[in-house]
mmCIF file of C-alpha atoms and ligand atoms in Angstrom:
data_model
loop_
_atom_site.group_PDB
_atom_site.id
_atom_site.type_symbol
_atom_site.label_atom_id
_atom_site.label_comp_id
_atom_site.label_asym_id
_atom_site.label_seq_id
_atom_site.Cartn_x
_atom_site.Cartn_y
_atom_site.Cartn_z
ATOM 1 C CA MET A 1 183.571 80.069 191.435
ATOM 2 C CA LEU A 2 180.968 82.419 190.248
ATOM 3 C CA ALA A 3 182.070 81.437 186.562
ATOM 4 C CA LYS A 4 181.682 77.814 187.354
ATOM 5 C CA LEU A 5 178.197 78.465 189.056
ATOM 6 C CA GLU A 6 177.303 80.350 185.953
ATOM 7 C CA ASP A 7 178.301 77.541 183.658
ATOM 8 C CA ILE A 8 176.280 75.097 185.767
ATOM 9 C CA ILE A 9 173.144 77.380 185.841
ATOM 10 C CA ARG A 10 173.310 77.824 182.041
ATOM 11 C CA ARG A 11 173.747 73.859 181.392
ATOM 12 C CA SER A 12 170.858 73.380 183.587
ATOM 13 C CA GLY A 13 168.744 76.070 181.673
ATOM 14 C CA ALA A 14 169.746 74.179 178.336
ATOM 15 C CA ARG A 15 168.308 70.918 179.790
ATOM 16 C CA VAL A 16 165.140 72.861 181.043
ATOM 17 C CA ARG A 17 164.472 74.512 177.818
ATOM 18 C CA GLU A 18 165.074 71.241 175.760
ATOM 19 C CA THR A 19 162.498 69.322 177.574
ATOM 20 C CA ALA A 20 159.620 68.228 175.210
ATOM 21 C CA ASP A 21 157.583 66.098 177.520
ATOM 22 C CA PHE A 22 156.874 66.772 181.125
ATOM 23 C CA THR A 23 154.291 65.630 183.564
ATOM 24 C CA VAL A 24 152.518 68.265 185.851
ATOM 25 C CA ARG A 25 150.910 67.532 189.288
ATOM 26 C CA ASP A 26 149.911 70.000 192.040
ATOM 27 C CA LYS A 27 151.288 70.087 195.424
ATOM 28 C CA GLY A 28 148.323 70.506 197.817
ATOM 29 C CA THR A 29 146.562 73.431 195.982
ATOM 30 C CA ARG A 30 145.439 73.446 192.363
ATOM 31 C CA GLU A 31 147.549 76.576 191.901
ATOM 32 C CA ASN A 32 150.875 75.194 193.315
ATOM 33 C CA LEU A 33 152.514 73.118 190.546
ATOM 34 C CA VAL A 34 155.355 70.822 190.235
ATOM 35 C CA THR A 35 156.537 69.546 186.939
ATOM 36 C CA SER A 36 158.754 66.371 186.234
ATOM 37 C CA ALA A 37 161.265 69.224 184.578
ATOM 38 C CA ASP A 38 161.312 70.715 188.119
ATOM 39 C CA VAL A 39 162.374 67.367 189.610
ATOM 40 C CA ASP A 40 164.795 66.561 186.975
ATOM 41 C CA ASN A 41 166.626 69.902 187.158
ATOM 42 C CA GLU A 42 166.791 70.017 190.988
ATOM 43 C CA ARG A 43 168.301 66.621 190.797
ATOM 44 C CA PHE A 44 170.944 68.113 188.306
ATOM 45 C CA LEU A 45 171.554 70.958 190.154
ATOM 46 C CA LYS A 46 172.214 69.218 193.551
ATOM 47 C CA ARG A 47 174.529 66.891 191.702
ATOM 48 C CA GLU A 48 176.740 69.398 190.246
ATOM 49 C CA LEU A 49 176.688 72.183 193.134
ATOM 50 C CA LEU A 50 177.467 69.489 195.771
ATOM 51 C CA SER A 51 180.426 68.515 193.407
ATOM 52 C CA LEU A 52 181.349 72.177 193.125
ATOM 53 C CA ILE A 53 181.692 72.752 196.937
ATOM 54 C CA PRO A 54 182.454 69.280 198.404
ATOM 55 C CA GLY A 55 180.499 69.076 201.994
ATOM 56 C CA SER A 56 178.210 72.094 201.313
ATOM 57 C CA VAL A 57 174.517 71.786 202.293
ATOM 58 C CA PHE A 58 171.958 71.530 199.497
ATOM 59 C CA LYS A 59 168.572 73.197 200.262
ATOM 60 C CA GLY A 60 166.044 72.840 197.228
ATOM 61 C CA GLU A 61 162.128 73.496 196.641
ATOM 62 C CA GLU A 62 161.537 69.931 195.247
ATOM 63 C CA GLY A 63 162.228 67.495 198.103
ATOM 64 C CA ASP A 64 165.544 68.974 199.614
ATOM 65 C CA ASP A 65 164.019 71.398 202.150
ATOM 66 C CA VAL A 66 166.810 71.224 205.027
ATOM 67 C CA PRO A 67 168.033 73.778 207.281
ATOM 68 C CA VAL A 68 170.713 76.516 206.398
ATOM 69 C CA ALA A 69 173.787 75.679 207.755
ATOM 70 C CA SER A 70 175.214 78.214 210.501
ATOM 71 C CA GLU A 71 178.843 77.277 209.585
ATOM 72 C CA GLY A 72 179.992 76.800 205.862
ATOM 73 C CA TYR A 73 178.320 76.971 202.650
ATOM 74 C CA THR A 74 174.452 76.175 201.807
ATOM 75 C CA TRP A 75 172.974 76.184 198.441
ATOM 76 C CA ILE A 76 169.506 77.649 198.118
ATOM 77 C CA VAL A 77 167.910 76.326 194.981
ATOM 78 C CA ASP A 78 164.667 76.885 193.009
ATOM 79 C CA PRO A 79 165.148 74.574 189.665
ATOM 80 C CA ILE A 80 162.117 76.361 187.899
ATOM 81 C CA ASP A 81 160.646 79.670 189.471
ATOM 82 C CA GLY A 82 157.536 80.215 187.514
ATOM 83 C CA THR A 83 156.434 76.933 187.231
ATOM 84 C CA THR A 84 152.941 77.939 186.077
ATOM 85 C CA ASN A 85 154.463 80.063 183.338
ATOM 86 C CA PHE A 86 156.646 76.828 182.258
ATOM 87 C CA SER A 87 153.916 74.439 182.204
ATOM 88 C CA ARG A 88 151.922 76.827 179.916
ATOM 89 C CA GLY A 89 154.689 77.662 177.567
ATOM 90 C CA ILE A 90 154.829 81.491 178.935
ATOM 91 C CA PRO A 91 158.646 82.070 178.480
ATOM 92 C CA GLU A 92 159.132 84.003 181.837
ATOM 93 C CA ILE A 93 161.005 81.512 184.351
ATOM 94 C CA GLY A 94 163.846 81.836 186.558
ATOM 95 C CA ILE A 95 166.427 79.029 187.550
ATOM 96 C CA SER A 96 167.540 80.262 190.852
ATOM 97 C CA VAL A 97 170.659 79.248 192.769
ATOM 98 C CA GLY A 98 171.847 80.979 195.910
ATOM 99 C CA LEU A 99 174.732 80.445 198.206
ATOM 100 C CA LEU A 100 175.040 81.262 201.878
ATOM 101 C CA ARG A 101 178.457 81.438 203.710
ATOM 102 C CA ASP A 102 177.908 80.738 207.326
ATOM 103 C CA GLY A 103 174.341 81.653 207.117
ATOM 104 C CA GLU A 104 175.078 84.776 205.290
ATOM 105 C CA PRO A 105 174.254 85.694 201.513
ATOM 106 C CA PHE A 106 177.359 85.306 199.450
ATOM 107 C CA MET A 107 176.504 84.594 195.689
ATOM 108 C CA GLY A 108 173.605 84.213 193.430
ATOM 109 C CA ALA A 109 172.618 83.582 189.942
ATOM 110 C CA VAL A 110 169.320 83.631 188.107
ATOM 111 C CA TYR A 111 169.022 82.350 184.604
ATOM 112 C CA ASN A 112 166.111 82.592 182.053
ATOM 113 C CA PRO A 113 166.676 80.009 179.736
ATOM 114 C CA TYR A 114 164.360 81.241 176.928
ATOM 115 C CA THR A 115 165.635 84.865 176.821
ATOM 116 C CA GLY A 116 169.303 83.865 177.793
ATOM 117 C CA ASN A 117 169.590 86.548 180.421
ATOM 118 C CA LEU A 118 171.947 85.638 183.263
ATOM 119 C CA TYR A 119 172.037 87.898 186.390
ATOM 120 C CA SER A 120 174.671 87.301 188.967
ATOM 121 C CA ALA A 121 176.443 88.505 191.758
ATOM 122 C CA GLU A 122 179.054 87.830 194.430
ATOM 123 C CA LYS A 123 178.805 89.763 197.665
ATOM 124 C CA GLY A 124 181.269 92.759 197.598
ATOM 125 C CA LYS A 125 181.828 92.530 193.924
ATOM 126 C CA GLY A 126 178.804 94.038 192.469
ATOM 127 C CA ALA A 127 176.032 92.643 190.222
ATOM 128 C CA ARG A 128 175.893 91.755 186.676
ATOM 129 C CA LYS A 129 173.739 90.893 183.797
ATOM 130 C CA ASN A 130 175.361 88.887 181.266
ATOM 131 C CA GLY A 131 178.701 90.072 182.369
ATOM 132 C CA ALA A 132 177.688 93.754 182.423
ATOM 133 C CA PRO A 133 177.381 95.607 185.708
ATOM 134 C CA ILE A 134 173.860 96.479 186.766
ATOM 135 C CA HIS A 135 172.285 98.972 189.321
ATOM 136 C CA VAL A 136 168.948 99.929 190.432
ATOM 137 C CA SER A 137 167.063 102.676 189.268
ATOM 138 C CA ASP A 138 166.902 106.226 191.139
ATOM 139 C CA ARG A 139 162.962 106.713 190.263
ATOM 140 C CA PRO A 140 160.797 108.411 193.038
ATOM 141 C CA MET A 141 157.680 106.995 193.944
ATOM 142 C CA GLU A 142 155.684 108.507 191.275
ATOM 143 C CA ASP A 143 157.700 106.905 188.676
ATOM 144 C CA CYS A 144 158.026 103.555 190.403
ATOM 145 C CA ILE A 145 156.883 100.301 188.763
ATOM 146 C CA LEU A 146 155.514 97.835 191.299
ATOM 147 C CA CYS A 147 155.999 94.204 190.792
ATOM 148 C CA THR A 148 153.751 92.104 193.007
ATOM 149 C CA ALA A 149 151.570 89.129 193.464
ATOM 150 C CA TRP A 150 148.145 88.274 195.261
ATOM 151 C CA CYS A 151 149.360 85.003 196.657
ATOM 152 C CA ALA A 152 147.904 82.450 194.390
ATOM 153 C CA TYR A 153 148.952 79.622 196.661
ATOM 154 C CA HIS A 154 147.467 80.840 199.985
ATOM 155 C CA LYS A 155 144.353 82.874 198.996
ATOM 156 C CA GLU A 156 143.626 83.516 202.632
ATOM 157 C CA PHE A 157 146.415 86.677 202.237
ATOM 158 C CA ALA A 158 145.071 87.743 199.047
ATOM 159 C CA PRO A 159 142.435 90.579 200.018
ATOM 160 C CA GLY A 160 145.223 92.098 202.100
ATOM 161 C CA CYS A 161 147.559 92.093 199.054
ATOM 162 C CA PHE A 162 144.936 93.761 196.961
ATOM 163 C CA ARG A 163 144.296 96.343 199.637
ATOM 164 C CA VAL A 164 148.257 97.192 199.221
ATOM 165 C CA SER A 165 147.949 97.144 195.416
ATOM 166 C CA GLU A 166 144.809 99.458 195.503
ATOM 167 C CA ARG A 167 146.671 101.913 197.794
ATOM 168 C CA MET A 168 149.999 101.742 195.788
ATOM 169 C CA HIS A 169 148.505 102.291 192.302
ATOM 170 C CA PRO A 170 147.475 105.986 192.850
ATOM 171 C CA ILE A 171 151.049 106.844 194.143
ATOM 172 C CA CYS A 172 153.406 104.876 191.736
ATOM 173 C CA ASN A 173 153.463 104.477 187.886
ATOM 174 C CA ASP A 174 151.985 101.039 187.591
ATOM 175 C CA ILE A 175 151.938 97.392 188.734
ATOM 176 C CA ARG A 176 153.274 94.273 187.038
ATOM 177 C CA ARG A 177 152.783 90.629 187.750
ATOM 178 C CA ILE A 178 155.193 88.630 185.793
ATOM 179 C CA GLY A 179 154.773 85.123 187.748
ATOM 180 C CA THR A 180 158.559 84.337 188.565
ATOM 181 C CA ALA A 181 159.689 86.276 191.932
ATOM 182 C CA ALA A 182 163.259 85.577 191.291
ATOM 183 C CA ILE A 183 163.278 87.403 187.835
ATOM 184 C CA GLU A 184 161.197 90.342 189.088
ATOM 185 C CA LEU A 185 163.705 90.953 191.602
ATOM 186 C CA CYS A 186 166.316 90.902 189.317
ATOM 187 C CA MET A 187 164.296 93.447 187.085
ATOM 188 C CA LEU A 188 164.583 95.376 190.250
ATOM 189 C CA ALA A 189 168.295 94.954 190.315
ATOM 190 C CA GLU A 190 168.707 95.923 186.878
ATOM 191 C CA GLY A 191 166.423 99.246 186.913
ATOM 192 C CA ALA A 192 163.831 97.823 184.925
ATOM 193 C CA VAL A 193 161.060 98.006 187.717
ATOM 194 C CA ASP A 194 161.519 99.714 190.984
ATOM 195 C CA ILE A 195 159.579 98.268 193.909
ATOM 196 C CA TYR A 196 158.424 94.521 194.999
ATOM 197 C CA PHE A 197 156.147 93.126 197.439
ATOM 198 C CA GLU A 198 154.755 89.476 198.142
ATOM 199 C CA ILE A 199 153.257 88.650 201.239
ATOM 200 C CA ARG A 200 154.767 84.999 201.326
ATOM 201 C CA LEU A 201 158.054 83.888 199.628
ATOM 202 C CA CYS A 202 160.012 80.992 200.167
ATOM 203 C CA PRO A 203 163.698 81.196 200.472
ATOM 204 C CA TRP A 204 164.453 79.672 197.117
ATOM 205 C CA ASP A 205 162.236 82.211 195.423
ATOM 206 C CA PHE A 206 164.441 85.216 196.813
ATOM 207 C CA ALA A 207 167.785 83.922 197.982
ATOM 208 C CA ALA A 208 170.057 84.235 194.855
ATOM 209 C CA ALA A 209 168.121 87.579 194.063
ATOM 210 C CA SER A 210 168.824 89.074 197.282
ATOM 211 C CA VAL A 211 172.396 88.927 196.633
ATOM 212 C CA ILE A 212 172.189 90.153 193.080
ATOM 213 C CA LEU A 213 169.818 93.071 194.436
ATOM 214 C CA SER A 214 172.061 94.106 197.420
ATOM 215 C CA GLU A 215 174.946 94.008 195.144
ATOM 216 C CA ALA A 216 172.993 96.370 192.724
ATOM 217 C CA GLY A 217 172.412 98.899 195.213
ATOM 218 C CA GLY A 218 168.795 97.936 196.313
ATOM 219 C CA CYS A 219 167.249 96.952 199.279
ATOM 220 C CA MET A 220 165.121 94.082 200.795
ATOM 221 C CA ILE A 221 163.514 93.610 204.151
ATOM 222 C CA SER A 222 160.578 91.577 205.786
ATOM 223 C CA MET A 223 157.647 92.970 207.422
ATOM 224 C CA GLU A 224 159.415 94.213 210.613
ATOM 225 C CA GLY A 225 163.202 92.725 209.814
ATOM 226 C CA PRO A 226 165.687 90.861 207.962
ATOM 227 C CA VAL A 227 164.163 88.311 205.253
ATOM 228 C CA ASP A 228 164.553 84.699 206.653
ATOM 229 C CA TYR A 229 166.655 82.113 204.563
ATOM 230 C CA ASP A 230 164.970 79.183 206.593
ATOM 231 C CA HIS A 231 161.162 79.970 206.491
ATOM 232 C CA ALA A 232 158.633 81.575 204.069
ATOM 233 C CA CYS A 233 158.438 85.194 204.876
ATOM 234 C CA THR A 234 157.125 88.517 203.565
ATOM 235 C CA VAL A 235 159.534 90.177 200.965
ATOM 236 C CA ILE A 236 159.463 93.997 200.475
ATOM 237 C CA ALA A 237 162.019 95.383 198.318
ATOM 238 C CA ALA A 238 162.866 98.758 196.449
ATOM 239 C CA ASN A 239 165.579 100.838 194.652
ATOM 240 C CA ARG A 240 165.737 103.486 197.614
ATOM 241 C CA GLU A 241 165.293 103.422 201.214
ATOM 242 C CA ASP A 242 162.465 106.221 201.087
ATOM 243 C CA ASN A 243 160.584 104.000 198.672
ATOM 244 C CA LEU A 244 161.108 100.798 200.864
ATOM 245 C CA GLU A 245 159.838 102.822 203.651
ATOM 246 C CA THR A 246 156.594 104.055 201.780
ATOM 247 C CA LEU A 247 155.751 100.675 200.642
ATOM 248 C CA ALA A 248 156.391 98.828 203.954
ATOM 249 C CA LYS A 249 154.309 101.424 205.611
ATOM 250 C CA VAL A 250 151.598 100.470 203.503
ATOM 251 C CA VAL A 251 152.076 96.616 203.884
ATOM 252 C CA ARG A 252 152.350 96.628 207.676
ATOM 253 C CA GLU A 253 148.973 98.728 207.857
ATOM 254 C CA GLU A 254 147.031 96.748 205.621
ATOM 255 C CA PHE A 255 148.325 93.301 207.364
ATOM 256 C CA GLY A 256 147.299 94.645 210.862
ATOM 257 C CA GLY A 257 150.907 94.987 212.187
ATOM 258 C CA LYS A 258 151.584 90.933 211.859
ATOM 259 C CA THR A 259 155.204 89.847 211.773
ATOM 260 C CA PRO A 260 156.568 87.593 209.345
ATOM 261 C CA TYR A 261 156.236 84.954 211.701
ATOM 262 C CA ASP A 262 152.441 85.011 211.066
ATOM 263 C CA PHE A 263 153.218 83.934 207.525
ATOM 264 C CA ARG A 264 155.740 81.091 208.235
ATOM 265 C CA SER A 265 155.239 77.802 207.384
HETATM 266 C C1 LIG B 301 156.409 81.245 192.480
HETATM 267 C C2 LIG B 301 156.596 82.284 191.867
HETATM 268 C C3 LIG B 301 155.680 83.514 191.728
HETATM 269 C C4 LIG B 301 155.326 84.127 193.197
HETATM 270 C C5 LIG B 301 155.014 82.847 194.015
HETATM 271 C C6 LIG B 301 155.995 81.785 194.140
HETATM 272 P P1 LIG B 301 157.178 78.576 191.947
HETATM 273 O O1 LIG B 301 157.556 80.261 192.456
HETATM 274 O O2 LIG B 301 157.750 82.873 192.202
HETATM 275 O O3 LIG B 301 155.991 84.543 190.887
HETATM 276 O O4 LIG B 301 154.289 84.776 193.048
HETATM 277 O O5 LIG B 301 154.910 83.223 195.262
HETATM 278 O O6 LIG B 301 156.011 80.647 194.787
HETATM 279 O O7 LIG B 301 156.069 77.863 192.626
HETATM 280 O O8 LIG B 301 156.614 78.946 190.671
HETATM 281 O O9 LIG B 301 158.269 78.268 192.114
HETATM 282 CA CA1 LIG B 302 159.830 79.883 193.246
HETATM 283 CA CA1 LIG B 303 159.939 76.329 191.913
#
């Protein structure tokens, strides 16, 4: 099934890459965009994935947000993660397809059609990039690169995010903001970057990457417990448990001990 999923996501990527004209509109705030390519690609993926597993549930960002099924299979799809990048011709995007089985993460694939990089994993079978096994780094905090963002779509959370950056910057190597959570989490899985924090991600941003990351030996939590595949939540991830704890402690302190429920929508 993973090979079939990889084939579908590659074909969907070719369609996105070859899109010459697209329209752009915002989704409530001027920073949060959707293009006609996002909508077209979600439609394409929905058709292909539902025919790959008949009877499965399809949860997607652009109009298909339904609850995760507690039994059977649920796809969780972001047709373009990094829509702002896409809309400006910045070649950093991820097409993200996660699959849950009985509500638990089971399989994931993330594809950047501009670089051709395809990250994929199935629970218990390891993580791969373009077919080759990948693993998180073993860097200590002082050598870690943090990927993060300052909550462009909900700027009321930005001051806390900046405080987290301010506290992390002196104790780690450096900070990156690439503009696609799915790809950033896969870069953590392959050992290119080492720690990750966003105060509010949606399940389609991290579902696929969560399988890839855990199969690559990394760890991911929300503010006080596991990430939530049905609602927006905080995502904290790392190469090692000790780095996860250090980052999580800073996040908890700067956000006054609020739980992920405070950031739900
Ligand atoms: C966004 C990207 C971005 C992250 C945002 C996400 P979108 O997804 O992953 O890097 O900072 O939190 O919402 O809107 O481009 O699909
Ligand atoms: Ca996204
Ligand atoms: Ca998206």
